Coordinates of C-alpha atoms and ligand atoms in Angstrom, one line a residue:
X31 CA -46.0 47.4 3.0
X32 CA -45.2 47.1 -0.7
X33 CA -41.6 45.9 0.3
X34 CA -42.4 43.4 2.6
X35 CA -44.7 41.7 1.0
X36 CA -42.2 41.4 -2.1
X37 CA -39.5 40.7 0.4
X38 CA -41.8 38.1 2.0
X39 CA -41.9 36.6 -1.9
X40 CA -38.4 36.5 -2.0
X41 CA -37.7 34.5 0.8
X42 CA -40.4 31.9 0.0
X43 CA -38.9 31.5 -3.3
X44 CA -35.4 31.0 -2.0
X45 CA -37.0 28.2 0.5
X46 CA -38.7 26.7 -2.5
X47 CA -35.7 26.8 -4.5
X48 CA -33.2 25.2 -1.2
X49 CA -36.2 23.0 -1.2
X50 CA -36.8 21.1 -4.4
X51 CA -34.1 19.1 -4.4
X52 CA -35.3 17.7 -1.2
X53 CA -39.3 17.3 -2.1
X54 CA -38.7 15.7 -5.9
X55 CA -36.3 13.3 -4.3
X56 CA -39.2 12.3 -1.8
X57 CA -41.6 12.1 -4.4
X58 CA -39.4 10.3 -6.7
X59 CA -39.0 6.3 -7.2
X60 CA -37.6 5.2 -3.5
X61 CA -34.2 3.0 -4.0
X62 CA -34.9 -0.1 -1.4
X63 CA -32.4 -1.5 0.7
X64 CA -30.8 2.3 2.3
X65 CA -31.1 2.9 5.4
X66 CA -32.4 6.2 7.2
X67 CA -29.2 7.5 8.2
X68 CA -28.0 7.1 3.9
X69 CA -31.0 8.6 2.5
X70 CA -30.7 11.4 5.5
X71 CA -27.0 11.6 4.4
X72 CA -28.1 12.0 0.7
X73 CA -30.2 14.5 1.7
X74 CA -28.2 16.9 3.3
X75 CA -25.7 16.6 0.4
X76 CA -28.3 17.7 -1.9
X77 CA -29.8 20.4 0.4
X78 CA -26.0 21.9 1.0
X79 CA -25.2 22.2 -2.4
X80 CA -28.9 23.7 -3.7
X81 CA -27.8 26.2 -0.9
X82 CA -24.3 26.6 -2.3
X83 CA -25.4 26.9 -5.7
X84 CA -27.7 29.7 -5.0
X85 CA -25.2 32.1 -3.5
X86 CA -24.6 33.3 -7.5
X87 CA -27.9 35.0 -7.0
X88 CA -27.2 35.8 -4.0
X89 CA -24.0 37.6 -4.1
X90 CA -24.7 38.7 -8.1
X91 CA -26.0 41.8 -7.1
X92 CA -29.5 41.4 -8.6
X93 CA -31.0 44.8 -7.7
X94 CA -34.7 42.6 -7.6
X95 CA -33.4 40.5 -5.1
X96 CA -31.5 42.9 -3.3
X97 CA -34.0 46.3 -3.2
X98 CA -36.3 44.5 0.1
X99 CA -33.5 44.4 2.1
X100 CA -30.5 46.3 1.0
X101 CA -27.4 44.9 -0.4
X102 CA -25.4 44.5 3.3
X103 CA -28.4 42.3 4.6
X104 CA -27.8 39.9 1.6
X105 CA -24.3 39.7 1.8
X106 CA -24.6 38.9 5.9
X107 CA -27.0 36.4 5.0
X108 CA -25.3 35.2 2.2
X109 CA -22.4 34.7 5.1
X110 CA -24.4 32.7 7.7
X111 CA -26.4 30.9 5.2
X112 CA -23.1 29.9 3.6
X113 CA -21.9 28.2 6.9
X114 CA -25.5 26.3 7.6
X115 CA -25.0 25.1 3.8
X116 CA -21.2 24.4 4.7
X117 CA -21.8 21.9 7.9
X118 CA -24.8 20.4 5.4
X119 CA -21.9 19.3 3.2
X120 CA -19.8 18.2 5.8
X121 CA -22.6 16.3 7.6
X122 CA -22.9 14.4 4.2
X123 CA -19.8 12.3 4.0
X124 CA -19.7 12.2 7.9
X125 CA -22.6 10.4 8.5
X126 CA -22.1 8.1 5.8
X127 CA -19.1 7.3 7.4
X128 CA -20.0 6.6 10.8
X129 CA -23.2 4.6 10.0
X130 CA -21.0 2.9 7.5
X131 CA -17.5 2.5 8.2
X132 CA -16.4 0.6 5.3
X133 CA -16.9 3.5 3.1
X134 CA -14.0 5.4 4.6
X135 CA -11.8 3.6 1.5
X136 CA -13.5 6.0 -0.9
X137 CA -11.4 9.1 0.9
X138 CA -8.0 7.5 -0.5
X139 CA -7.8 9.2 -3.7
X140 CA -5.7 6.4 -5.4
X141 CA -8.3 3.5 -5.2
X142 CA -11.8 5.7 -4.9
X143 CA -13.5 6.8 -8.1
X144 CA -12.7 10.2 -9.9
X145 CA -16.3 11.4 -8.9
X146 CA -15.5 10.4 -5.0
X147 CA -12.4 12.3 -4.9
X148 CA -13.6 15.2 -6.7
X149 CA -16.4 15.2 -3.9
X150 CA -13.9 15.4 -1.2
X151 CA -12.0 17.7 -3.2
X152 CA -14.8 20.0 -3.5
X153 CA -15.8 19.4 0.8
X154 CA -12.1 20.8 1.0
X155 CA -12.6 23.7 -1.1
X156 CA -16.0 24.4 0.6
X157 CA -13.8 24.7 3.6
X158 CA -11.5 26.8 2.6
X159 CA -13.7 29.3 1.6
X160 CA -15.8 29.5 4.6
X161 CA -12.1 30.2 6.7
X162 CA -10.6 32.4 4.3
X163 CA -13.9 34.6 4.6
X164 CA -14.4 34.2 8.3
X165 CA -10.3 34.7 9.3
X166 CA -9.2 37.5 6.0
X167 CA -7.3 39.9 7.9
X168 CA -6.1 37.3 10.2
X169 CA -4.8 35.8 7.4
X170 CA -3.5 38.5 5.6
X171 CA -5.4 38.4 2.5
X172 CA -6.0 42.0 0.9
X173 CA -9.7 42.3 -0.1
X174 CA -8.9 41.9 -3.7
X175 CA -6.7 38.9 -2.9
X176 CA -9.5 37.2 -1.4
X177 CA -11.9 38.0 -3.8
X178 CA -10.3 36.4 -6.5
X179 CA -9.7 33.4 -4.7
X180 CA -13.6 33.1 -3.2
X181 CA -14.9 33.6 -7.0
X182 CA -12.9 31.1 -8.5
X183 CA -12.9 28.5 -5.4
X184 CA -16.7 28.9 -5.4
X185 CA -16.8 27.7 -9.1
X186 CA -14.7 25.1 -8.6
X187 CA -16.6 23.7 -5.6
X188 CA -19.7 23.5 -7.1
X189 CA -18.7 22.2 -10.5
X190 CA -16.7 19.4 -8.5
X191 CA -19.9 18.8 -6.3
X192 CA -21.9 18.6 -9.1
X193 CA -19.4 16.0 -10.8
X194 CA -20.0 14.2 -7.8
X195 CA -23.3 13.9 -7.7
X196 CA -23.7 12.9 -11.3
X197 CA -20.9 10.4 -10.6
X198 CA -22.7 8.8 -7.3
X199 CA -26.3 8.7 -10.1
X200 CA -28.4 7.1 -7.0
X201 CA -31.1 9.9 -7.3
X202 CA -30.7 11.1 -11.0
X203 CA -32.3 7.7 -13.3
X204 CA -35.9 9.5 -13.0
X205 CA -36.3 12.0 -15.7
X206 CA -38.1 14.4 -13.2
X207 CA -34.8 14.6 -11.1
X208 CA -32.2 14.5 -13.7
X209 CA -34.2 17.1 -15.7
X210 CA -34.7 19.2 -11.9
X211 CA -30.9 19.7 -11.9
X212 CA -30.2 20.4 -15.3
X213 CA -32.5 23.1 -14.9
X214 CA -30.6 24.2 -11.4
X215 CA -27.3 24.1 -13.1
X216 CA -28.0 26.0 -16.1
X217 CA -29.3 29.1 -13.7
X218 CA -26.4 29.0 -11.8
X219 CA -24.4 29.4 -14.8
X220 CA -26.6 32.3 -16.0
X221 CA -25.7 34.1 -13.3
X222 CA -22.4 33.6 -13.0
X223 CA -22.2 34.3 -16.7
X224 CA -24.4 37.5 -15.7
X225 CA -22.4 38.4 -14.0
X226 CA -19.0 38.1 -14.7
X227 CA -19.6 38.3 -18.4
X228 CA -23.2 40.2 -19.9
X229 CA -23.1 42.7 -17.4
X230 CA -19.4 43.8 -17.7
X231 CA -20.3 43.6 -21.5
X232 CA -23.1 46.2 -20.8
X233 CA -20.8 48.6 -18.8
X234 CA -18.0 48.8 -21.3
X235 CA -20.9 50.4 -23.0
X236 CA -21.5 52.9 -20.5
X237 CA -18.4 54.7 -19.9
X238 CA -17.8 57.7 -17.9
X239 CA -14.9 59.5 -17.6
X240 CA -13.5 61.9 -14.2
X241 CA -14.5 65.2 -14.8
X242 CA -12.9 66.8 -11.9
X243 CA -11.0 65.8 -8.6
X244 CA -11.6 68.0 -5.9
X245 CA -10.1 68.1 -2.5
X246 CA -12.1 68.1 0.1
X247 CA -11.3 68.6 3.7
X248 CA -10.0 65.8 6.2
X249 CA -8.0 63.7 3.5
X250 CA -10.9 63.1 1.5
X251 CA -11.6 63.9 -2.3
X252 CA -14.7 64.3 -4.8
X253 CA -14.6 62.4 -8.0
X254 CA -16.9 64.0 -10.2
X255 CA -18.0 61.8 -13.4
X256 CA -19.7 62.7 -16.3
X257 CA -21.0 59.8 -19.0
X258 CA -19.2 59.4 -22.5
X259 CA -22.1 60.0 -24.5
X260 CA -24.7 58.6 -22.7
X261 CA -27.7 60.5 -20.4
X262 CA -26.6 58.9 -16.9
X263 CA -27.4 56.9 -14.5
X264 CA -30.8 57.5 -12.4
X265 CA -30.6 56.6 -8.7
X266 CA -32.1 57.5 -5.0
X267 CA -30.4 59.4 -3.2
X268 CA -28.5 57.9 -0.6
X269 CA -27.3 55.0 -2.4
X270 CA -23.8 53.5 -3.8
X271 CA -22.4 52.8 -6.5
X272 CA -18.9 50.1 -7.7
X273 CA -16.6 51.9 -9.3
X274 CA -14.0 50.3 -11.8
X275 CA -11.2 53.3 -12.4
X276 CA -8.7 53.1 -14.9
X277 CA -9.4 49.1 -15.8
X278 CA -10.8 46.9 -17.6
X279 CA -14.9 46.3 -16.9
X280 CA -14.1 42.6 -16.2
X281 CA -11.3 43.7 -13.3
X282 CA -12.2 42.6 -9.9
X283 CA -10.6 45.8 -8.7
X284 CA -14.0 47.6 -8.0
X285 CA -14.5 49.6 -4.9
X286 CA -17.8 50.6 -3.3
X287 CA -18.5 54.2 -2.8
X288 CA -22.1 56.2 -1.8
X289 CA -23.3 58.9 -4.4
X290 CA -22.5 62.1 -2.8
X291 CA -24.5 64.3 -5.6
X292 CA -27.9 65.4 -6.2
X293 CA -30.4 62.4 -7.1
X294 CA -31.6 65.3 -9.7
X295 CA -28.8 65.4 -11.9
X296 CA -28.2 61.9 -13.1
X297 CA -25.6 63.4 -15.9
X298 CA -23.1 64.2 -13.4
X299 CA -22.1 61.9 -10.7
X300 CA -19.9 62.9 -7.5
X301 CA -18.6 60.6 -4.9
X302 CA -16.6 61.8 -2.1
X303 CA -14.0 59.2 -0.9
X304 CA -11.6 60.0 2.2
X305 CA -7.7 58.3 1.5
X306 CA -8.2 54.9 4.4
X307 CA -6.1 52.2 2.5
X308 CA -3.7 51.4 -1.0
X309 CA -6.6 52.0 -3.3
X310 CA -8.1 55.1 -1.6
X311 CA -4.9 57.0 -1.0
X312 CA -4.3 57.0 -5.5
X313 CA -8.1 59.0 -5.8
X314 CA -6.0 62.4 -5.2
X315 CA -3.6 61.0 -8.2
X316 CA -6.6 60.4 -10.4
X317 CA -7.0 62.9 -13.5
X318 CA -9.5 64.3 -15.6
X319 CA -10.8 62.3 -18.8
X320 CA -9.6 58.8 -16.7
X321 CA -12.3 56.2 -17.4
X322 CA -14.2 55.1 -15.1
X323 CA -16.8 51.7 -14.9
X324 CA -19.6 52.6 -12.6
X325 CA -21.9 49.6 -11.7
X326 CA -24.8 50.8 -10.0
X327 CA -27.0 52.0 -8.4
X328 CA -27.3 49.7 -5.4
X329 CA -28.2 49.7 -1.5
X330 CA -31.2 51.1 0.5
X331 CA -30.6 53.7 2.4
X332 CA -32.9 56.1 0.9
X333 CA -35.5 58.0 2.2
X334 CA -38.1 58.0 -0.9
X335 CA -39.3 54.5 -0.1
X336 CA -41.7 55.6 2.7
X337 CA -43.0 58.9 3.7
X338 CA -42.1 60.6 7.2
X339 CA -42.9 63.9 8.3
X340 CA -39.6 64.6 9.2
X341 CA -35.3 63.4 9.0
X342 CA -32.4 62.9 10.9
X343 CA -29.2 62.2 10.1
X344 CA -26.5 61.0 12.1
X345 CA -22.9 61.1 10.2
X346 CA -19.5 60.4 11.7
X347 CA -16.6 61.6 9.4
X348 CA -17.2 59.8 5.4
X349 CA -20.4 58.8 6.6
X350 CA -21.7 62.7 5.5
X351 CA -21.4 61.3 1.6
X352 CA -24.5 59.3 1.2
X353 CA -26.5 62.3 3.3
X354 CA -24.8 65.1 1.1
X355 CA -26.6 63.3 -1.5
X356 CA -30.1 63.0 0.4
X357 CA -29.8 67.2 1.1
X358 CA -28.7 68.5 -2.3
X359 CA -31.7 66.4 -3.5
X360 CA -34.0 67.2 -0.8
X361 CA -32.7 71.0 -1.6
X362 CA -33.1 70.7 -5.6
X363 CA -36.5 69.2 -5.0
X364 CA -37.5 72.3 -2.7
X365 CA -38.6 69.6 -0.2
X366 CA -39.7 71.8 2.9
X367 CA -39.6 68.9 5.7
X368 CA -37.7 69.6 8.9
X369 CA -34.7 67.7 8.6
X370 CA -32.1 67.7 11.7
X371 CA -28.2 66.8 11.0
X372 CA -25.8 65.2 14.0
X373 CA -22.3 65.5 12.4
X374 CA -19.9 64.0 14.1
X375 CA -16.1 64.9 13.5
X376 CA -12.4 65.0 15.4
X377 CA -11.8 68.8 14.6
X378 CA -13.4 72.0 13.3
X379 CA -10.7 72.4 10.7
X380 CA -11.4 67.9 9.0
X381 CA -15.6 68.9 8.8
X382 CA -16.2 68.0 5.4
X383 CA -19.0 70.5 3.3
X384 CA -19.1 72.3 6.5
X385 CA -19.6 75.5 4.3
X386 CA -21.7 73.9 1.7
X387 CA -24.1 72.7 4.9
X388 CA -24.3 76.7 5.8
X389 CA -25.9 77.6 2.3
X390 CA -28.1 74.4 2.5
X391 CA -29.6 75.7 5.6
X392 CA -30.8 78.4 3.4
X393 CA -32.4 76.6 0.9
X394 CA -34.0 74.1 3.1
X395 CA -35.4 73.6 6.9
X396 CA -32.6 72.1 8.1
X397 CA -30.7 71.9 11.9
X398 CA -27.2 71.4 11.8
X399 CA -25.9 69.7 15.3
X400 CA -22.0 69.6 15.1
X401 CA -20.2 67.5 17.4
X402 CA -16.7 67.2 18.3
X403 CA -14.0 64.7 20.0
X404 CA -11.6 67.9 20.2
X405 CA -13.4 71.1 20.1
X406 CA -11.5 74.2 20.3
X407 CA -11.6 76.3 23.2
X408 CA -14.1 78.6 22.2
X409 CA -16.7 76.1 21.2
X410 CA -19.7 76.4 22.5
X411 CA -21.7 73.4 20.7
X412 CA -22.0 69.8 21.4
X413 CA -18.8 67.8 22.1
X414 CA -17.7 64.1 23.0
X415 CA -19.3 61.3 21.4
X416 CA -22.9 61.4 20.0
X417 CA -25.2 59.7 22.8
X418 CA -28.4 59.5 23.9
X419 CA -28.3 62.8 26.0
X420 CA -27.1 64.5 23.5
X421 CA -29.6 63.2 21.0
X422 CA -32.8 63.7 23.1
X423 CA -31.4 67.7 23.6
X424 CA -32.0 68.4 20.3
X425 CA -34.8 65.2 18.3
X426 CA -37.8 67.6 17.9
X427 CA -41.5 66.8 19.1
X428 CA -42.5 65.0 16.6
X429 CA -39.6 62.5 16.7
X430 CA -41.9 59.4 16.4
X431 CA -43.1 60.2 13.2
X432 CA -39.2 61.1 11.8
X433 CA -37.0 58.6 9.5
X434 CA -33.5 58.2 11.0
X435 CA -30.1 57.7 9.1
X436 CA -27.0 56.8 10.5
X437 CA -23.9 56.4 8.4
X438 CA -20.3 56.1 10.1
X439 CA -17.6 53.9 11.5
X440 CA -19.6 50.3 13.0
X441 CA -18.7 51.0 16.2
X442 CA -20.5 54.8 16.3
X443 CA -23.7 53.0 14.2
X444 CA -24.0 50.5 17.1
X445 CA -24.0 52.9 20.0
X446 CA -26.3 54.9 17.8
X447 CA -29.2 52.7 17.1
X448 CA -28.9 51.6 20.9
X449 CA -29.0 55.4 22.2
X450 CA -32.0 55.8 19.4
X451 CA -33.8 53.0 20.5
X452 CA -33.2 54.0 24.5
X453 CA -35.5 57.4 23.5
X454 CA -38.1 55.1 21.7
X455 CA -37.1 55.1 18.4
X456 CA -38.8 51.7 16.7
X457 CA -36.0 49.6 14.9
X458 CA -37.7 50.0 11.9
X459 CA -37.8 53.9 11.6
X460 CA -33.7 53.5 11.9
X461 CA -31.9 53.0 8.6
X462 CA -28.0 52.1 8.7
X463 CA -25.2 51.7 5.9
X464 CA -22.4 50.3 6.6
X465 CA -19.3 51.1 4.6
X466 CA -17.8 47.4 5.5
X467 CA -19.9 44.3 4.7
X468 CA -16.8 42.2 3.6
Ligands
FAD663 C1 -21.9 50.4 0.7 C2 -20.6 51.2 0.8 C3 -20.5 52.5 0.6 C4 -19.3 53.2 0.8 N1 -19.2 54.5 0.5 C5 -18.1 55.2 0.8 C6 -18.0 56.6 0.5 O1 -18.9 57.2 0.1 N2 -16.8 57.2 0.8 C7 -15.7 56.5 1.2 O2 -14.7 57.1 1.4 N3 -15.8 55.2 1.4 C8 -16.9 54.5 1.2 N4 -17.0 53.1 1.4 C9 -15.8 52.4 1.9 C10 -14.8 52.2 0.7 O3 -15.4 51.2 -0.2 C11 -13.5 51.6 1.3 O4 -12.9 52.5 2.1 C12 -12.5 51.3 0.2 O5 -13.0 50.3 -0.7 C13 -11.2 50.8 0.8 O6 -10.3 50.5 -0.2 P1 -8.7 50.6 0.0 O7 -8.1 49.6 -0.9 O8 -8.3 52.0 -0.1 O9 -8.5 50.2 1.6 P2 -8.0 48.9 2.2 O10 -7.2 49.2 3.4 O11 -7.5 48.0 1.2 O12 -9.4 48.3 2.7 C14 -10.0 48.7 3.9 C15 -11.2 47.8 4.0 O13 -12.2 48.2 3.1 C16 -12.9 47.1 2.5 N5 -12.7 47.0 1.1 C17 -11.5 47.1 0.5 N6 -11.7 47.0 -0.9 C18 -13.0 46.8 -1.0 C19 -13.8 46.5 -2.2 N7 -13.2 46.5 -3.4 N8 -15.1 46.3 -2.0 C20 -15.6 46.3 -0.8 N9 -14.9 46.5 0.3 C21 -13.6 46.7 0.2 C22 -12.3 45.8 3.2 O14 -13.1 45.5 4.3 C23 -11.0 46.3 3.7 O15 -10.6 45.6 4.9 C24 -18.2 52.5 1.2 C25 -18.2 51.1 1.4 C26 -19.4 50.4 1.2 C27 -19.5 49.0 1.5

């Protein structure tokens, strides 16, 4: 209850902050002589960039903001949010245009004032990023290409917008407005120089280095870090971490990856990470005393922020990392809860921890469902793809009053929740990650 009330608060003040703009120009000294269709215009503009300017926060990784939700949800909202802000701005110039078709002068860049064109300038950056986000892999861009390119177009959108707007000065003679975005300006740069400045500052503080690299099964490998003088870093278990390996705190070379170790011991730090693409397939490479940069913790998919009676998991492949973590801590914390596990895998011989899962059976009251694509012939336990059949052979009695946590590829997390929700499970008893929100 606590969490939704706080993430009720957080909305309202994002709708507050989207609306401001909008109220103090209502409330402020009315310019006669422009029409509805300007002042609508004007509007919009004003609307769409106060939108724009507060995807810093949004995408800044502000654990306050983020904890109500969980980090995906904010970025997926930062996404559509980022397109209703996007046709704002294009609705801006548009409608001043066709209620006024003599302004269509101020596009050519040779005759129209520095202000106008940076305007239009910044319209066509604003484009840009929205396709280069929505069309990536069609367009080639690796994620670290793209990256680089969103963070600096994104600055250079909104400073030219706000160029703009002091240019055009219609709305900002009364102190109350001119002082309003002042005051939204300087936050946005806060957080961008949060972010891309104070808090790498803070990290370079907090080094840890790789302590060991151990193979795991099924092309995957466990990066165990310790901290370089420093007690470690607390989190839940089941959450994820950035990592920054071998560069600079200020690179944007950072990859996501879930804690795979115990909650309990915050002084060493494991994260298991199966070889998928260029940066993954180096972790085998990596050696001990290499520093790492570990920005965390983030995400919530954790079971400590309400209290069931009983846990299942449901990992495919990788997806076992973040719920390796949730049983060694459940185990260190001799939590005695009945806890049931759906592992999903291709073979016998690529089931990651498999033996580690044995001994945890011993030290806590856990079921252990292993499901194959290819089984071998003497199998005799669960095989296919996980569905509802095959969940509602094994949920126990009590399954309305368990948790659920699914972590694996989209596709398997989609038929999941659907097969969960078939046998009655409420949406909100289902927690997800998702190891792709970009
Ligand atoms: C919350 C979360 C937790 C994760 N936990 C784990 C884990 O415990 N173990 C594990 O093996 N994998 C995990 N991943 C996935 C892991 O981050 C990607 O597999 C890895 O970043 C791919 O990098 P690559 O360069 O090797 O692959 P590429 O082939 O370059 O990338 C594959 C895809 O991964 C995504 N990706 C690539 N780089 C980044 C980046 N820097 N930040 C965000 N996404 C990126 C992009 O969608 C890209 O298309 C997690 C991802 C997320 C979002």
């Amino acid at each position: 209850m606590r969490y939704l009330y706080y993430g009720l608060a957080v909305i309202a003040v994002y709708l507050f902050l989207t609306m401001t703009p909008l109220l103090v120009l209502l409330a402020g000294p009315h310019i006669p002589g422009r029409g509805f269709w300007r002042e609508l215009s004007v509007g919009l503009g004003f609307a769409g960039l106060s939108m724009m300017g507060l995807q810093f926060f949004l995408t800044g990784r502000f654990e306050g903001l983020t904890s109500p939700y969980g980090i995906d949800v904010v970025y997926h909202f930062h996404r559509a949010i980022s397109l209703i802000a996007f046709i704002f701005l294009l609705l801006h110039p548009a409608i001043l245009l066709l209620s006024a078709p003599a302004t269509i002068g101020l596009l050519n860049p040779l005759t129209a004032p520095g202000w106008i064109t940076g305007g239009t300038i910044a319209l066509c950056t604003f484009a840009l990023l929205v396709l280069s986000s929505l069309y990536r892999l069609r367009l080639g861009l690796n994620y670290e290409q793209w990256r680089l390119f969103h963070g600096y177009a994104a600055v250079t959108a909104v400073a030219l917008a706000l160029w703009h707007m002091i240019g055009v000065n219609y709305y900002l003679q009364g102190h109350v407005n001119r002082g309003l975005w002042i005051a939204i300006a300087i936050t946005w740069i806060m957080a961008l120089l949060y972010v891309r400045l104070i808090k790498p500052l803070l990290m370079r503080h907090r080094p840890y280095r790789i302590e060991a690299v151990i193979k795991e099964r099924c092309q995957s490998w466990t990066l165990v870090l310790r901290p370089e003088g420093l007690k470690g870093m607390e989190f839940k278990p089941g959450q994820f971490a950035w990592l920054t390996i071998n560069r600079s705190p200020f690179s944007i070379h950072e990859h996501p990856f879930s804690f795979s170790s115990s909650a309990m011991h915050p002084e060493q730090l494991a994260f298991t990470i199966k070889e998928l693409g260029d940066f993954t397939a180096t972790i085998g490479r990596l050696t001990a005393g290499t520093r790492v940069y570990v920005d965390g913790p983030h995400g919530s998919f954790i079971p400590d922020r309400h209290t069931f009676s009983g846990y299942v998991f449901i990992a495919g492949g990788v997806g076992i990392s973040p719920i390796m973590s949730i049983l060694r801590t459940f185990a260190d914390r001799h939590d005695q809860r009945p806890l049931l596990l759906f592992y999903g895998n291709k073979e016998w011989s690529e089931v990651t921890f498999r033996e580690e899962l044995g001994l945890l059976q011993g030290r806590l009251d856990l079921q252990i469902v292993h499901v194959l694509i290819d089984p071998p012939e003497d199998w005799t336990g669960e095989q296919g793809f996980i569905n509802a059949d095959m969940l509602g052979r094994h949920l126990p009695n009590n399954r309305m009053a368990c948790e659920y946590f699914v972590c694996g590829p989209l596709s398997m997390q989609q038929a999941i929740k659907e097969a969960l929700e078939q046998l009655g499970i409420r949406p909100e008893q289902i927690q997800s990650e998702s190891f792709n929100f970009v």
